[in-house]
Amino acid sequence: MRSYKTGFSHTAQPAQLYLCPFCHDFQVTEEEGKGGERKEEEEVKAPPEFQAPPTVIMFPRQQEIRSKGLRRQKRDWVIPPVNVPENSRGPFPQMLVSIRSDQDRNISIRYSITGVGADQPPNEVFSIDPVAGKMFVTKPLDRERRSSYHLRAHAVNMNGERVESPIDLYIYVIDMNDNRPEFKNQVYNGSVDEGSKPGTFVMHLAAFDHDDNTTANGMVRYRILSQTPHSPIPNMFTINSETGDIVTVAAGLDREKVSQYSIIVQATDMEGNLNFGLSNTATAIISVTDINDNPPELTSRTFSGEVPENRINVAVANLTVIDRDQPRSPNWNAVYRIISGDPIGHFTIITDPHTNDGMVTVVKPVDFEQNRAFMLTVVVNNQAPLASGIQSSLQSTSGVTISVVDINEPPFFPTNPKSIRFEEGVPAGTSLTTFSASDPDRFMQQSIRYSKLADPAEWLSINTTNGQIVTTATLDRESIYVKNNIYEATFLAVDNGSPMASGTGTLQIYLIDVNDNAPSLLPRESQICERINRNAGINITAADSDTDPNVGPFVFELPTFPASIRRNWTVSRLNGDYARLSLRIQYLKPGVYEVPVIVSDSGNPPLSNRSVIKVKVCPCDENGDCTLVGAVAAAGLGTGAIIAILICIIILLSMVLVFVVWMKRREKERQTKQLLIDPEDDVRDNILKYDEEGGGEEDQDYDLSQLQQPDSLEHIISKPLGVRRVDERPIIPESQYPIRPAVPHPGDIGDFINEGLRAADNDPTAPPYDSLLVFDYEGSGSTAGSVSSLNSSSTGDQDYDYLNDWGPRFKKLADMYGGGEDD
């Protein structure tokens, strides 16, 4: 590639250059003077920021050169890019370059540019004079938004036809130092172990500069401005100026003295030049992390405490410790161990997570009579091991003295429960055993008294002083209170200490069985066929409340009296517990027979029992099962009685069937029967008399005395002015009202009402009485007319025929008031 240098400075006025159509050398135009000398340098490329943009750029053309029959094509000129500094202050528009075609001498040319910044977003950053071909920048450029533009220049004639091939224009935005370095965070957090050696990495900080990092504008350098606090020296840390890594430069980091450092870091561009570069700061918080460089130390060489005997899960001593490491961390948490003085393990030490104290706790009960005091040796360590080079402190070991306090312990039965064996049937007053308790308090002179706590069958008693057990009733192994041949009773032993203490003991009496219960026959009832059968018979057995060897095998036999028993029945042995009762004769009359059987057990001596089994002898079917008739017959009913019962059952069922049929027929007739009077024509009315319940709530304030006959006139005369009634009931016999019949006929209702109305109208004793009423003066007249024309009865004929259209009920009313005589 061949590049050329114009020789013009970047800040000088743009020289007007053009591209020759037949050669590829830069030429000086006539406007700048003729005779300009071409300068061509092979393989020398000037940096873009030092290249002066040509004022005139000619559209290049290819030229064929023939030489001795060969055709050679020269290369096009490489158009150098146009460099434009960012943040230019103008004035705008500012000319950048001129574009011309060598054909503009013959025809009119129109120039245009396309690309990003011209006709593509961001639009109108660059513009061109279509006639003169001068290209301008219209606004300040920002390299951080866009660092370069690629445009294409076009030349067309007046008809829009292309006269030149488009040329590429590259515009580079020259970076200016207009951006400060920026930290991502304003505060950074880091940590380093205490006691770290110099050169230990702590943390990393990084700042970013939006300027071009290939130039000094974007090259950032770091330095530490300050350190707080200055202990042990002001410069405990340093930072790599290029990478931003913070490392330690001195020894002496101690968390117990300084747990945190605050460092101000400055980032400056222009390679750290404070005169020309821009700067920014951030804060680095460096925490000094704890290591276990302080062993725990007990606050005292000896500790003491006391514990009541026979108590567990109680704290008896409190051990305090000091540890300067970080609280509530493995370097601070204390772990206590008992290394001597407690071989059995009565005690343990629990660490309080908040205070780090050690609580000596009893986990196994201690006995004052065995150990009156314990001398423990305790050592304390941390959860985390000590740091390298740190030795344990002599104060990590202490002695703990635990005194045991004697308390009144309850008496105890050495053998609990205590088991003894006796045969059942032991009579009352028999001494069984001595059930005594011991007092563990050997250093206290105390006495023990005994009492009975639980004796379900009330068979025993105990001596209150020596604990001797005596029976008060006969012991029975078959009692409901005996479980698995064992009877249990509980006794109480109480000492006379302060306070008194008590203990309980259980006595278990194993009762040996004796043959005191005779066997009983099973089953009590059964049935058998009336005729002898090879497989017919009743399997019988026996039940005995005793146990081996006082139970089976059993012996079954029939008594010799009465003689009919052995004549009709026989017993055959099946095994030691079962036998079969069957008929000896070919046929036995059906019925219920009570067959006595003697059962004997195998006890020594054996016991026998005469039991009776009720046997129902009945006719059987071919399968050997009793028939229903046969079972009834066997119950004692004859054939005639059975037939009578069946007939009664049939008659009863027939009566029930006839009654059901009659009820359904009656219901059907009642549903199909027509009423004699159509419900719509039934206009009969009834007068119902109800109890008088008085007026509503709004009537309660009325003075009902106005409607009553006063006994005297004094209370009337004393009333204030207003309405005063002086009603006087006539002193005459009361009128007789018609008596309503008990069961009135509907046709008499009208007569009854009319007679009662006439009697009330003609009764002078019924209120309101005819008397003079005195009213207060209310004015001299009324604007209303006379109401004397109002009458409760009609003085002329009135047509009630319209009531006929309202239905049958109103039709009856129209006939009554219209003068009809239908009723």
PDB file of C-alpha atoms in Angstrom, residues 605-724:
ATOM      1  CA  PRO A 605     -57.892 -84.766  95.493  1.00  0.00           C
ATOM      2  CA  PRO A 606     -60.213 -84.412  92.460  1.00  0.00           C
ATOM      3  CA  LEU A 607     -63.396 -82.358  92.644  1.00  0.00           C
ATOM      4  CA  SER A 608     -66.681 -83.382  90.992  1.00  0.00           C
ATOM      5  CA  ASN A 609     -69.770 -81.467  89.972  1.00  0.00           C
ATOM      6  CA  ARG A 610     -73.220 -82.691  88.946  1.00  0.00           C
ATOM      7  CA  SER A 611     -74.389 -80.478  86.051  1.00  0.00           C
ATOM      8  CA  VAL A 612     -77.591 -80.620  84.045  1.00  0.00           C
ATOM      9  CA  ILE A 613     -77.770 -80.122  80.285  1.00  0.00           C
ATOM     10  CA  LYS A 614     -81.123 -79.396  78.607  1.00  0.00           C
ATOM     11  CA  VAL A 615     -81.459 -81.522  75.498  1.00  0.00           C
ATOM     12  CA  LYS A 616     -84.211 -80.871  72.906  1.00  0.00           C
ATOM     13  CA  VAL A 617     -85.120 -84.098  71.129  1.00  0.00           C
ATOM     14  CA  CYS A 618     -86.732 -83.291  67.762  1.00  0.00           C
ATOM     15  CA  PRO A 619     -87.552 -84.831  64.363  1.00  0.00           C
ATOM     16  CA  CYS A 620     -84.771 -84.294  61.827  1.00  0.00           C
ATOM     17  CA  ASP A 621     -84.578 -84.045  58.064  1.00  0.00           C
ATOM     18  CA  GLU A 622     -82.375 -86.130  55.795  1.00  0.00           C
ATOM     19  CA  ASN A 623     -79.380 -83.926  56.716  1.00  0.00           C
ATOM     20  CA  GLY A 624     -79.808 -84.609  60.380  1.00  0.00           C
ATOM     21  CA  ASP A 625     -81.061 -81.081  61.218  1.00  0.00           C
ATOM     22  CA  CYS A 626     -84.133 -80.429  63.303  1.00  0.00           C
ATOM     23  CA  THR A 627     -87.149 -79.212  61.286  1.00  0.00           C
ATOM     24  CA  LEU A 628     -89.177 -76.170  62.312  1.00  0.00           C
ATOM     25  CA  VAL A 629     -92.189 -78.238  63.197  1.00  0.00           C
ATOM     26  CA  GLY A 630     -90.001 -80.645  64.987  1.00  0.00           C
ATOM     27  CA  ALA A 631     -88.337 -77.851  66.992  1.00  0.00           C
ATOM     28  CA  VAL A 632     -91.743 -76.509  68.034  1.00  0.00           C
ATOM     29  CA  ALA A 633     -92.914 -79.951  68.854  1.00  0.00           C
ATOM     30  CA  ALA A 634     -89.829 -80.495  70.883  1.00  0.00           C
ATOM     31  CA  ALA A 635     -90.696 -77.348  72.813  1.00  0.00           C
ATOM     32  CA  GLY A 636     -93.894 -79.087  74.044  1.00  0.00           C
ATOM     33  CA  LEU A 637     -96.607 -78.143  71.473  1.00  0.00           C
ATOM     34  CA  GLY A 638     -98.749 -80.764  69.776  1.00  0.00           C
ATOM     35  CA  THR A 639     -99.816 -80.924  66.138  1.00  0.00           C
ATOM     36  CA  GLY A 640    -103.232 -79.418  66.849  1.00  0.00           C
ATOM     37  CA  ALA A 641    -101.745 -76.423  68.631  1.00  0.00           C
ATOM     38  CA  ILE A 642     -99.387 -75.815  65.751  1.00  0.00           C
ATOM     39  CA  ILE A 643    -102.263 -75.907  63.220  1.00  0.00           C
ATOM     40  CA  ALA A 644    -104.302 -73.498  65.359  1.00  0.00           C
ATOM     41  CA  ILE A 645    -101.421 -71.045  65.518  1.00  0.00           C
ATOM     42  CA  LEU A 646    -100.978 -71.138  61.758  1.00  0.00           C
ATOM     43  CA  ILE A 647    -104.720 -70.537  61.177  1.00  0.00           C
ATOM     44  CA  CYS A 648    -104.675 -67.515  63.505  1.00  0.00           C
ATOM     45  CA  ILE A 649    -101.733 -66.080  61.624  1.00  0.00           C
ATOM     46  CA  ILE A 650    -103.537 -66.484  58.275  1.00  0.00           C
ATOM     47  CA  ILE A 651    -106.715 -64.830  59.625  1.00  0.00           C
ATOM     48  CA  LEU A 652    -104.752 -61.895  61.006  1.00  0.00           C
ATOM     49  CA  LEU A 653    -103.003 -61.328  57.711  1.00  0.00           C
ATOM     50  CA  SER A 654    -106.355 -61.487  55.843  1.00  0.00           C
ATOM     51  CA  MET A 655    -107.862 -58.831  58.129  1.00  0.00           C
ATOM     52  CA  VAL A 656    -104.945 -56.498  57.574  1.00  0.00           C
ATOM     53  CA  LEU A 657    -105.242 -56.925  53.794  1.00  0.00           C
ATOM     54  CA  VAL A 658    -108.994 -56.224  53.815  1.00  0.00           C
ATOM     55  CA  PHE A 659    -108.500 -53.079  55.914  1.00  0.00           C
ATOM     56  CA  VAL A 660    -105.837 -51.724  53.536  1.00  0.00           C
ATOM     57  CA  VAL A 661    -108.074 -52.331  50.495  1.00  0.00           C
ATOM     58  CA  TRP A 662    -111.001 -50.607  52.197  1.00  0.00           C
ATOM     59  CA  MET A 663    -108.909 -47.551  53.098  1.00  0.00           C
ATOM     60  CA  LYS A 664    -107.648 -47.147  49.550  1.00  0.00           C
ATOM     61  CA  ARG A 665    -111.168 -47.473  48.096  1.00  0.00           C
ATOM     62  CA  ARG A 666    -112.525 -44.878  50.494  1.00  0.00           C
ATOM     63  CA  GLU A 667    -109.730 -42.473  49.602  1.00  0.00           C
ATOM     64  CA  LYS A 668    -110.483 -42.939  45.913  1.00  0.00           C
ATOM     65  CA  GLU A 669    -114.222 -42.251  46.415  1.00  0.00           C
ATOM     66  CA  ARG A 670    -113.531 -39.119  48.388  1.00  0.00           C
ATOM     67  CA  GLN A 671    -111.299 -37.779  45.614  1.00  0.00           C
ATOM     68  CA  THR A 672    -113.858 -38.487  42.860  1.00  0.00           C
ATOM     69  CA  LYS A 673    -116.945 -37.210  44.772  1.00  0.00           C
ATOM     70  CA  GLN A 674    -118.240 -33.833  43.484  1.00  0.00           C
ATOM     71  CA  LEU A 675    -119.133 -31.042  45.903  1.00  0.00           C
ATOM     72  CA  LEU A 676    -122.827 -30.169  46.207  1.00  0.00           C
ATOM     73  CA  ILE A 677    -121.983 -26.469  46.019  1.00  0.00           C
ATOM     74  CA  ASP A 678    -119.445 -24.919  43.687  1.00  0.00           C
ATOM     75  CA  PRO A 679    -116.704 -23.284  45.762  1.00  0.00           C
ATOM     76  CA  GLU A 680    -117.055 -20.099  43.714  1.00  0.00           C
ATOM     77  CA  ASP A 681    -120.807 -19.867  44.545  1.00  0.00           C
ATOM     78  CA  ASP A 682    -120.305 -20.592  48.230  1.00  0.00           C
ATOM     79  CA  VAL A 683    -120.755 -17.084  49.668  1.00  0.00           C
ATOM     80  CA  ARG A 684    -121.678 -18.095  53.161  1.00  0.00           C
ATOM     81  CA  ASP A 685    -120.157 -15.818  55.765  1.00  0.00           C
ATOM     82  CA  ASN A 686    -119.473 -16.528  59.386  1.00  0.00           C
ATOM     83  CA  ILE A 687    -119.210 -14.239  62.377  1.00  0.00           C
ATOM     84  CA  LEU A 688    -116.202 -15.138  64.498  1.00  0.00           C
ATOM     85  CA  LYS A 689    -115.892 -13.739  67.970  1.00  0.00           C
ATOM     86  CA  TYR A 690    -112.407 -12.895  69.179  1.00  0.00           C
ATOM     87  CA  ASP A 691    -111.163 -11.699  72.537  1.00  0.00           C
ATOM     88  CA  GLU A 692    -110.771  -7.949  72.872  1.00  0.00           C
ATOM     89  CA  GLU A 693    -107.085  -7.112  73.101  1.00  0.00           C
ATOM     90  CA  GLY A 694    -107.376  -3.334  73.315  1.00  0.00           C
ATOM     91  CA  GLY A 695    -105.866  -0.671  71.078  1.00  0.00           C
ATOM     92  CA  GLY A 696    -102.353  -0.357  69.753  1.00  0.00           C
ATOM     93  CA  GLU A 697     -99.481   1.537  71.268  1.00  0.00           C
ATOM     94  CA  GLU A 698    -100.704   4.817  69.853  1.00  0.00           C
ATOM     95  CA  ASP A 699    -104.019   4.437  71.714  1.00  0.00           C
ATOM     96  CA  GLN A 700    -102.493   4.120  75.147  1.00  0.00           C
ATOM     97  CA  ASP A 701    -102.493   7.901  75.784  1.00  0.00           C
ATOM     98  CA  TYR A 702    -106.243   8.311  75.281  1.00  0.00           C
ATOM     99  CA  ASP A 703    -108.345   9.252  78.233  1.00  0.00           C
ATOM    100  CA  LEU A 704    -110.845   6.398  78.222  1.00  0.00           C
ATOM    101  CA  SER A 705    -112.579   7.815  81.244  1.00  0.00           C
ATOM    102  CA  GLN A 706    -114.482  10.129  78.883  1.00  0.00           C
ATOM    103  CA  LEU A 707    -116.411   7.111  77.668  1.00  0.00           C
ATOM    104  CA  GLN A 708    -117.290   5.895  81.159  1.00  0.00           C
ATOM    105  CA  GLN A 709    -120.102   6.936  83.434  1.00  0.00           C
ATOM    106  CA  PRO A 710    -118.667   9.125  86.189  1.00  0.00           C
ATOM    107  CA  ASP A 711    -119.694   8.420  89.759  1.00  0.00           C
ATOM    108  CA  SER A 712    -119.458  12.112  90.719  1.00  0.00           C
ATOM    109  CA  LEU A 713    -118.971  15.474  89.056  1.00  0.00           C
ATOM    110  CA  GLU A 714    -116.231  16.825  91.296  1.00  0.00           C
ATOM    111  CA  HIS A 715    -113.326  15.731  89.107  1.00  0.00           C
ATOM    112  CA  ILE A 716    -115.132  17.083  86.053  1.00  0.00           C
ATOM    113  CA  ILE A 717    -115.787  20.514  87.496  1.00  0.00           C
ATOM    114  CA  SER A 718    -112.162  20.788  88.658  1.00  0.00           C
ATOM    115  CA  LYS A 719    -110.836  20.257  85.136  1.00  0.00           C
ATOM    116  CA  PRO A 720    -109.361  23.268  83.316  1.00  0.00           C
ATOM    117  CA  LEU A 721    -111.235  24.964  80.520  1.00  0.00           C
ATOM    118  CA  GLY A 722    -111.549  22.813  77.476  1.00  0.00           C
ATOM    119  CA  VAL A 723    -113.828  20.056  76.430  1.00  0.00           C
ATOM    120  CA  ARG A 724    -115.925  18.884  79.343  1.00  0.00           C
TER     121      ARG A 724
END
